[in-house]
Amino acid sequence: MESLRLIDEWPVDNAATAVVSADGTVRGRHGDTARKFRLASVTKPLTAYTALIAVEEGVVELGTPAGPEGSTVRHLLAHTSGLAFDAHQAMAEPGTRRLYSNAGFEQLADALAEHSGIPFAQYQAEALFAPLGMTSTALTGSPASGAESTVDDLVAFAAELQSPKLLDPATVAEATNVVFPGLSGVLPGFGHQKPNDWGLGFEIRDHKSPHWTGANSSPRTFGHFGQSGTFLWVDPDAGAACVALADRAFGPWAAEVWPRYTDAVLAELSA
């Protein structure tokens, strides 16, 4: 795919990208796709998927109490537990506001470890990374932001999101559609969004503006971006997913080039 070469114009030292179709076919790769990058918040979809595996394995239920009083696994996944961004303190009643929270994902991992009796990183490696062959991926820090991976490994994960093998497709459908609809909140880096729609660990594109995906991304697009200069999106209407990893912190450069890049990829896919 010629559009993938646009990453060569990004103001970064290193970048790599790939596009994978819903049937698992890799449509194109560019850059060093075996290079390890820090994922920052692209860690969260990996943590969320691990949590959903734990739900299907009976370790917890989405309604299992976790986090602050009145909060559940579902609330933590959907950023509606009321926990602050980085502080482990409640700022709102569960289910009333969309407060993007790293602390919430840390408490989610703690709850999974408590209920499974297995350290979260070990559970994740055995339940998610090993079955998908993600041999270059590891959680080395916070389950909210502390993973490192490669484009090649995340292609396997993006293929799983589109054609699930580890989860019931109905579970993935629930996770990638709006949970607690109508709640407003701040999308980090892009300001207040009304509504600020999320699924279970996945941000939903909907009609948000501004946004890190493209102007032509479908409202059903879901995924995540990270402050380390990373993103993964899945556009069900396009029947494809895109992973891009870079080594420059998110900033105005990313807000400018990512949407343009996404629109170029979508245009080539539909040509």
Tab-separated table of N, CA, C and O in Angstrom, residues 25-124:
chain	number	residue	atom	x	y	z
A	25	THR	N	-5.616	-10.960	6.471
A	25	THR	CA	-4.640	-10.662	5.431
A	25	THR	C	-3.955	-9.331	5.714
A	25	THR	O	-4.617	-8.311	5.921
A	26	VAL	N	-2.640	-9.338	5.745
A	26	VAL	CA	-1.900	-8.097	5.926
A	26	VAL	C	-1.829	-7.399	4.575
A	26	VAL	O	-1.200	-7.877	3.635
A	27	ARG	N	-2.462	-6.242	4.497
A	27	ARG	CA	-2.543	-5.514	3.238
A	27	ARG	C	-1.254	-4.766	2.925
A	27	ARG	O	-0.963	-4.453	1.766
A	28	GLY	N	-0.490	-4.455	3.964
A	28	GLY	CA	0.769	-3.753	3.747
A	28	GLY	C	1.488	-3.505	5.050
A	28	GLY	O	0.869	-3.426	6.114
A	29	ARG	N	2.813	-3.410	4.960
A	29	ARG	CA	3.673	-3.055	6.093
A	29	ARG	C	4.673	-2.020	5.613
A	29	ARG	O	5.068	-2.025	4.457
A	30	HIS	N	5.100	-1.159	6.536
A	30	HIS	CA	6.150	-0.207	6.190
A	30	HIS	C	6.911	0.159	7.447
A	30	HIS	O	6.323	0.319	8.522
A	31	GLY	N	8.224	0.298	7.314
A	31	GLY	CA	9.074	0.561	8.460
A	31	GLY	C	9.528	-0.742	9.102
A	31	GLY	O	9.235	-1.839	8.605
A	32	ASP	N	10.238	-0.605	10.203
A	32	ASP	CA	10.746	-1.776	10.923
A	32	ASP	C	9.642	-2.308	11.823
A	32	ASP	O	9.519	-1.911	12.987
A	33	THR	N	8.850	-3.221	11.289
A	33	THR	CA	7.674	-3.708	12.015
A	33	THR	C	8.029	-4.699	13.117
A	33	THR	O	7.144	-5.144	13.854
A	34	ALA	N	9.313	-5.054	13.235
A	34	ALA	CA	9.766	-5.914	14.333
A	34	ALA	C	10.402	-5.104	15.458
A	34	ALA	O	10.828	-5.675	16.464
A	35	ARG	N	10.480	-3.798	15.285
A	35	ARG	CA	11.076	-2.929	16.312
A	35	ARG	C	10.126	-2.770	17.492
A	35	ARG	O	8.918	-2.567	17.307
A	36	LYS	N	10.660	-2.836	18.696
A	36	LYS	CA	9.835	-2.650	19.880
A	36	LYS	C	9.670	-1.162	20.185
A	36	LYS	O	10.624	-0.397	20.139
A	37	PHE	N	8.441	-0.791	20.475
A	37	PHE	CA	8.101	0.574	20.859
A	37	PHE	C	7.341	0.541	22.178
A	37	PHE	O	6.635	-0.428	22.472
A	38	ARG	N	7.453	1.612	22.951
A	38	ARG	CA	6.587	1.776	24.113
A	38	ARG	C	5.180	2.104	23.616
A	38	ARG	O	5.005	2.963	22.752
A	39	LEU	N	4.185	1.436	24.170
A	39	LEU	CA	2.818	1.620	23.685
A	39	LEU	C	2.069	2.742	24.383
A	39	LEU	O	1.094	3.255	23.832
A	40	ALA	N	2.494	3.112	25.596
A	40	ALA	CA	1.709	4.036	26.409
A	40	ALA	C	0.266	3.508	26.489
A	40	ALA	O	0.064	2.328	26.744
A	41	SER	N	-0.733	4.332	26.214
A	41	SER	CA	-2.110	3.904	26.467
A	41	SER	C	-2.675	2.903	25.466
A	41	SER	O	-3.790	2.413	25.657
A	42	VAL	N	-1.932	2.578	24.422
A	42	VAL	CA	-2.353	1.454	23.583
A	42	VAL	C	-2.228	0.153	24.390
A	42	VAL	O	-2.722	-0.898	24.000
A	43	THR	N	-1.623	0.251	25.575
A	43	THR	CA	-1.637	-0.848	26.541
A	43	THR	C	-3.057	-1.181	26.974
A	43	THR	O	-3.388	-2.353	27.227
A	44	LYS	N	-3.912	-0.171	27.075
A	44	LYS	CA	-5.253	-0.376	27.637
A	44	LYS	C	-6.107	-1.384	26.869
A	44	LYS	O	-6.782	-2.212	27.489
A	45	PRO	N	-6.148	-1.362	25.529
A	45	PRO	CA	-6.924	-2.396	24.841
A	45	PRO	C	-6.414	-3.812	25.127
A	45	PRO	O	-7.213	-4.761	25.178
A	46	LEU	N	-5.109	-3.955	25.331
A	46	LEU	CA	-4.560	-5.269	25.673
A	46	LEU	C	-5.023	-5.697	27.062
A	46	LEU	O	-5.396	-6.855	27.278
A	47	THR	N	-5.015	-4.746	27.993
A	47	THR	CA	-5.507	-5.030	29.343
A	47	THR	C	-6.995	-5.344	29.315
A	47	THR	O	-7.462	-6.279	29.985
A	48	ALA	N	-7.746	-4.568	28.539
A	48	ALA	CA	-9.189	-4.794	28.444
A	48	ALA	C	-9.503	-6.175	27.866
A	48	ALA	O	-10.388	-6.884	28.367
A	49	TYR	N	-8.778	-6.555	26.815
A	49	TYR	CA	-9.041	-7.852	26.196
A	49	TYR	C	-8.724	-8.980	27.169
A	49	TYR	O	-9.434	-9.991	27.229
A	50	THR	N	-7.675	-8.797	27.952
A	50	THR	CA	-7.342	-9.783	28.978
A	50	THR	C	-8.465	-9.890	29.995
A	50	THR	O	-8.839	-10.993	30.423
A	51	ALA	N	-9.024	-8.749	30.373
A	51	ALA	CA	-10.135	-8.752	31.323
A	51	ALA	C	-11.347	-9.482	30.748
A	51	ALA	O	-12.037	-10.230	31.462
A	52	LEU	N	-11.614	-9.290	29.471
A	52	LEU	CA	-12.749	-9.961	28.840
A	52	LEU	C	-12.528	-11.466	28.761
A	52	LEU	O	-13.478	-12.254	28.900
A	53	ILE	N	-11.283	-11.873	28.543
A	53	ILE	CA	-10.966	-13.304	28.588
A	53	ILE	C	-11.252	-13.842	29.991
A	53	ILE	O	-11.840	-14.926	30.155
A	54	ALA	N	-10.855	-13.064	31.000
A	54	ALA	CA	-11.104	-13.475	32.379
A	54	ALA	C	-12.603	-13.597	32.659
A	54	ALA	O	-13.040	-14.505	33.383
A	55	VAL	N	-13.396	-12.720	32.080
A	55	VAL	CA	-14.847	-12.802	32.230
A	55	VAL	C	-15.368	-14.108	31.624
A	55	VAL	O	-16.152	-14.833	32.251
A	56	GLU	N	-14.926	-14.406	30.421
A	56	GLU	CA	-15.405	-15.630	29.765
A	56	GLU	C	-14.896	-16.891	30.468
A	56	GLU	O	-15.543	-17.932	30.409
A	57	GLU	N	-13.749	-16.780	31.127
A	57	GLU	CA	-13.213	-17.931	31.861
A	57	GLU	C	-13.825	-18.062	33.255
A	57	GLU	O	-13.515	-19.015	33.975
A	58	GLY	N	-14.682	-17.102	33.627
A	58	GLY	CA	-15.361	-17.183	34.911
A	58	GLY	C	-14.562	-16.652	36.086
A	58	GLY	O	-14.943	-16.848	37.240
A	59	VAL	N	-13.462	-15.975	35.806
A	59	VAL	CA	-12.649	-15.397	36.889
A	59	VAL	C	-13.415	-14.268	37.571
A	59	VAL	O	-13.427	-14.147	38.806
A	60	VAL	N	-14.027	-13.424	36.763
A	60	VAL	CA	-14.873	-12.329	37.250
A	60	VAL	C	-16.062	-12.207	36.299
A	60	VAL	O	-16.107	-12.842	35.246
A	61	GLU	N	-17.003	-11.365	36.681
A	61	GLU	CA	-18.093	-10.960	35.800
A	61	GLU	C	-17.977	-9.459	35.579
A	61	GLU	O	-17.305	-8.758	36.334
A	62	LEU	N	-18.618	-8.965	34.525
A	62	LEU	CA	-18.589	-7.518	34.302
A	62	LEU	C	-19.214	-6.771	35.470
A	62	LEU	O	-18.850	-5.634	35.755
A	63	GLY	N	-20.126	-7.435	36.176
A	63	GLY	CA	-20.779	-6.815	37.328
A	63	GLY	C	-20.072	-7.040	38.646
A	63	GLY	O	-20.574	-6.611	39.698
A	64	THR	N	-18.914	-7.688	38.628
A	64	THR	CA	-18.154	-7.909	39.857
A	64	THR	C	-17.675	-6.579	40.434
A	64	THR	O	-17.091	-5.767	39.719
A	65	PRO	N	-17.917	-6.343	41.724
A	65	PRO	CA	-17.429	-5.102	42.321
A	65	PRO	C	-15.914	-4.981	42.192
A	65	PRO	O	-15.175	-5.931	42.440
A	66	ALA	N	-15.451	-3.808	41.768
A	66	ALA	CA	-14.014	-3.541	41.613
A	66	ALA	C	-13.822	-2.031	41.561
A	66	ALA	O	-14.639	-1.321	40.981
A	67	GLY	N	-12.744	-1.556	42.158
A	67	GLY	CA	-12.511	-0.121	42.193
A	67	GLY	C	-13.200	0.514	43.377
A	67	GLY	O	-13.428	-0.134	44.402
A	68	PRO	N	-13.559	1.793	43.260
A	68	PRO	CA	-14.190	2.486	44.396
A	68	PRO	C	-15.578	1.923	44.689
A	68	PRO	O	-16.142	1.160	43.896
A	69	GLU	N	-16.126	2.303	45.816
A	69	GLU	CA	-17.432	1.792	46.241
A	69	GLU	C	-18.493	2.058	45.168
A	69	GLU	O	-18.611	3.176	44.656
A	70	GLY	N	-19.242	1.015	44.834
A	70	GLY	CA	-20.292	1.122	43.831
A	70	GLY	C	-19.830	0.863	42.417
A	70	GLY	O	-20.650	0.775	41.495
A	71	SER	N	-18.525	0.728	42.225
A	71	SER	CA	-17.967	0.490	40.892
A	71	SER	C	-17.819	-1.006	40.625
A	71	SER	O	-17.711	-1.818	41.552
A	72	THR	N	-17.812	-1.346	39.344
A	72	THR	CA	-17.680	-2.735	38.906
A	72	THR	C	-16.585	-2.849	37.850
A	72	THR	O	-16.036	-1.840	37.381
A	73	VAL	N	-16.296	-4.075	37.448
A	73	VAL	CA	-15.372	-4.303	36.339
A	73	VAL	C	-15.822	-3.530	35.109
A	73	VAL	O	-15.017	-2.907	34.409
A	74	ARG	N	-17.123	-3.534	34.845
A	74	ARG	CA	-17.658	-2.814	33.686
A	74	ARG	C	-17.350	-1.316	33.783
A	74	ARG	O	-16.926	-0.690	32.802
A	75	HIS	N	-17.561	-0.729	34.951
A	75	HIS	CA	-17.277	0.696	35.129
A	75	HIS	C	-15.802	1.010	34.876
A	75	HIS	O	-15.472	2.001	34.218
A	76	LEU	N	-14.917	0.172	35.401
A	76	LEU	CA	-13.486	0.418	35.228
A	76	LEU	C	-13.097	0.350	33.752
A	76	LEU	O	-12.323	1.175	33.264
A	77	LEU	N	-13.626	-0.620	33.039
A	77	LEU	CA	-13.319	-0.768	31.614
A	77	LEU	C	-13.824	0.412	30.793
A	77	LEU	O	-13.199	0.799	29.808
A	78	ALA	N	-14.948	0.974	31.212
A	78	ALA	CA	-15.602	2.031	30.437
A	78	ALA	C	-15.244	3.437	30.907
A	78	ALA	O	-15.831	4.419	30.442
A	79	HIS	N	-14.274	3.549	31.815
A	79	HIS	CA	-13.868	4.856	32.348
A	79	HIS	C	-15.035	5.588	32.992
A	79	HIS	O	-15.203	6.797	32.834
A	80	THR	N	-15.870	4.837	33.705
A	80	THR	CA	-16.999	5.454	34.414
A	80	THR	C	-17.010	5.083	35.895
A	80	THR	O	-18.044	5.183	36.551
A	81	SER	N	-15.850	4.673	36.413
A	81	SER	CA	-15.787	4.310	37.830
A	81	SER	C	-15.804	5.531	38.739
A	81	SER	O	-16.081	5.411	39.933
A	82	GLY	N	-15.484	6.689	38.168
A	82	GLY	CA	-15.385	7.917	38.962
A	82	GLY	C	-13.989	8.205	39.455
A	82	GLY	O	-13.756	9.249	40.063
A	83	LEU	N	-13.033	7.285	39.192
A	83	LEU	CA	-11.659	7.506	39.628
A	83	LEU	C	-10.999	8.631	38.828
A	83	LEU	O	-11.303	8.835	37.651
A	84	ALA	N	-10.078	9.311	39.481
A	84	ALA	CA	-9.331	10.386	38.834
A	84	ALA	C	-8.404	9.830	37.759
A	84	ALA	O	-8.220	8.619	37.636
A	85	PHE	N	-7.791	10.741	37.001
A	85	PHE	CA	-6.926	10.356	35.883
A	85	PHE	C	-5.778	9.464	36.339
A	85	PHE	O	-5.601	8.341	35.867
A	86	ASP	N	-4.967	9.951	37.254
A	86	ASP	CA	-3.813	9.185	37.730
A	86	ASP	C	-3.851	8.914	39.230
A	86	ASP	O	-3.054	8.133	39.725
A	87	ALA	N	-4.755	9.543	39.937
A	87	ALA	CA	-4.825	9.376	41.388
A	87	ALA	C	-5.891	8.350	41.751
A	87	ALA	O	-6.954	8.298	41.135
A	88	HIS	N	-5.587	7.551	42.767
A	88	HIS	CA	-6.529	6.512	43.186
A	88	HIS	C	-7.526	7.101	44.178
A	88	HIS	O	-7.610	6.692	45.334
A	89	GLN	N	-8.290	8.071	43.691
A	89	GLN	CA	-9.329	8.696	44.492
A	89	GLN	C	-10.546	8.957	43.629
A	89	GLN	O	-10.423	9.265	42.433
A	90	ALA	N	-11.706	8.795	44.227
A	90	ALA	CA	-12.961	8.959	43.496
A	90	ALA	C	-13.287	10.438	43.331
A	90	ALA	O	-13.192	11.221	44.278
A	91	MET	N	-13.673	10.794	42.090
A	91	MET	CA	-14.039	12.170	41.774
A	91	MET	C	-15.525	12.299	41.454
A	91	MET	O	-16.043	13.404	41.357
A	92	ALA	N	-16.198	11.162	41.258
A	92	ALA	CA	-17.618	11.173	40.898
A	92	ALA	C	-18.223	9.822	41.247
A	92	ALA	O	-17.501	8.831	41.451
A	93	GLU	N	-19.527	9.770	41.316
A	93	GLU	CA	-20.216	8.503	41.544
A	93	GLU	C	-20.086	7.625	40.299
A	93	GLU	O	-20.144	8.135	39.167
A	94	PRO	N	-19.914	6.317	40.476
A	94	PRO	CA	-19.799	5.422	39.317
A	94	PRO	C	-20.995	5.554	38.376
A	94	PRO	O	-22.143	5.675	38.812
A	95	GLY	N	-20.681	5.584	37.071
A	95	GLY	CA	-21.721	5.615	36.053
A	95	GLY	C	-22.256	6.980	35.714
A	95	GLY	O	-23.148	7.098	34.867
A	96	THR	N	-21.714	8.039	36.337
A	96	THR	CA	-22.274	9.374	36.124
A	96	THR	C	-21.439	10.254	35.215
A	96	THR	O	-21.958	11.211	34.624
A	97	ARG	N	-20.132	9.963	35.095
A	97	ARG	CA	-19.254	10.777	34.249
A	97	ARG	C	-18.239	9.882	33.554
A	97	ARG	O	-17.896	8.810	34.048
A	98	ARG	N	-17.765	10.330	32.395
A	98	ARG	CA	-16.721	9.606	31.672
A	98	ARG	C	-15.383	10.254	32.044
A	98	ARG	O	-14.967	11.236	31.430
A	99	LEU	N	-14.758	9.712	33.077
A	99	LEU	CA	-13.478	10.233	33.537
A	99	LEU	C	-12.374	9.256	33.131
A	99	LEU	O	-12.222	8.191	33.735
A	100	TYR	N	-11.640	9.618	32.095
A	100	TYR	CA	-10.557	8.767	31.605
A	100	TYR	C	-9.564	8.539	32.729
A	100	TYR	O	-9.042	9.497	33.309
A	101	SER	N	-9.279	7.276	33.052
A	101	SER	CA	-8.534	6.991	34.260
A	101	SER	C	-7.500	5.884	34.094
A	101	SER	O	-7.855	4.730	33.847
A	102	ASN	N	-6.223	6.256	34.241
A	102	ASN	CA	-5.176	5.247	34.339
A	102	ASN	C	-5.332	4.446	35.625
A	102	ASN	O	-5.139	3.222	35.646
A	103	ALA	N	-5.686	5.140	36.703
A	103	ALA	CA	-5.864	4.472	37.984
A	103	ALA	C	-6.924	3.382	37.892
A	103	ALA	O	-6.799	2.322	38.521
A	104	GLY	N	-7.956	3.624	37.098
A	104	GLY	CA	-9.011	2.630	36.942
A	104	GLY	C	-8.507	1.339	36.331
A	104	GLY	O	-8.923	0.235	36.741
A	105	PHE	N	-7.618	1.450	35.351
A	105	PHE	CA	-7.082	0.236	34.730
A	105	PHE	C	-6.099	-0.480	35.657
A	105	PHE	O	-5.981	-1.706	35.619
A	106	GLU	N	-5.436	0.283	36.514
A	106	GLU	CA	-4.567	-0.351	37.510
A	106	GLU	C	-5.397	-1.109	38.538
A	106	GLU	O	-5.048	-2.240	38.922
A	107	GLN	N	-6.515	-0.531	38.953
A	107	GLN	CA	-7.384	-1.221	39.904
A	107	GLN	C	-8.083	-2.412	39.242
A	107	GLN	O	-8.349	-3.421	39.902
A	108	LEU	N	-8.349	-2.304	37.950
A	108	LEU	CA	-8.913	-3.441	37.214
A	108	LEU	C	-7.946	-4.623	37.242
A	108	LEU	O	-8.335	-5.761	37.539
A	109	ALA	N	-6.685	-4.364	36.934
A	109	ALA	CA	-5.680	-5.429	36.937
A	109	ALA	C	-5.511	-6.014	38.334
A	109	ALA	O	-5.351	-7.238	38.494
A	110	ASP	N	-5.561	-5.155	39.348
A	110	ASP	CA	-5.460	-5.640	40.730
A	110	ASP	C	-6.620	-6.579	41.053
A	110	ASP	O	-6.426	-7.622	41.704
A	111	ALA	N	-7.818	-6.224	40.594
A	111	ALA	CA	-8.985	-7.064	40.859
A	111	ALA	C	-8.862	-8.410	40.154
A	111	ALA	O	-9.204	-9.459	40.729
A	112	LEU	N	-8.373	-8.400	38.922
A	112	LEU	CA	-8.206	-9.658	38.186
A	112	LEU	C	-7.168	-10.551	38.859
A	112	LEU	O	-7.339	-11.771	38.932
A	113	ALA	N	-6.097	-9.937	39.345
A	113	ALA	CA	-5.073	-10.713	40.044
A	113	ALA	C	-5.639	-11.307	41.330
A	113	ALA	O	-5.373	-12.475	41.663
A	114	GLU	N	-6.429	-10.528	42.033
A	114	GLU	CA	-7.012	-11.005	43.289
A	114	GLU	C	-7.953	-12.182	43.050
A	114	GLU	O	-7.899	-13.193	43.758
A	115	HIS	N	-8.797	-12.076	42.024
A	115	HIS	CA	-9.783	-13.120	41.776
A	115	HIS	C	-9.181	-14.360	41.120
A	115	HIS	O	-9.684	-15.473	41.314
A	116	SER	N	-8.119	-14.189	40.339
A	116	SER	CA	-7.508	-15.330	39.658
A	116	SER	C	-6.411	-15.995	40.483
A	116	SER	O	-6.074	-17.165	40.267
A	117	GLY	N	-5.822	-15.230	41.395
A	117	GLY	CA	-4.702	-15.749	42.162
A	117	GLY	C	-3.408	-15.778	41.373
A	117	GLY	O	-2.435	-16.410	41.777
A	118	ILE	N	-3.392	-15.070	40.232
A	118	ILE	CA	-2.232	-15.042	39.343
A	118	ILE	C	-1.856	-13.584	39.103
A	118	ILE	O	-2.735	-12.756	38.828
A	119	PRO	N	-0.580	-13.225	39.187
A	119	PRO	CA	-0.189	-11.847	38.853
A	119	PRO	C	-0.712	-11.458	37.475
A	119	PRO	O	-0.674	-12.267	36.540
A	120	PHE	N	-1.199	-10.234	37.345
A	120	PHE	CA	-1.864	-9.846	36.103
A	120	PHE	C	-0.983	-10.030	34.883
A	120	PHE	O	-1.428	-10.542	33.854
A	121	ALA	N	0.276	-9.608	34.956
A	121	ALA	CA	1.159	-9.716	33.791
A	121	ALA	C	1.324	-11.164	33.356
A	121	ALA	O	1.381	-11.459	32.155
A	122	GLN	N	1.384	-12.080	34.317
A	122	GLN	CA	1.502	-13.508	33.980
A	122	GLN	C	0.226	-14.012	33.326
A	122	GLN	O	0.260	-14.736	32.317
A	123	TYR	N	-0.926	-13.624	33.912
A	123	TYR	CA	-2.217	-14.034	33.343
A	123	TYR	C	-2.340	-13.527	31.907
A	123	TYR	O	-2.752	-14.257	31.002
A	124	GLN	N	-1.969	-12.278	31.692
A	124	GLN	CA	-2.074	-11.687	30.364
A	124	GLN	C	-1.177	-12.403	29.362
A	124	GLN	O	-1.587	-12.691	28.226
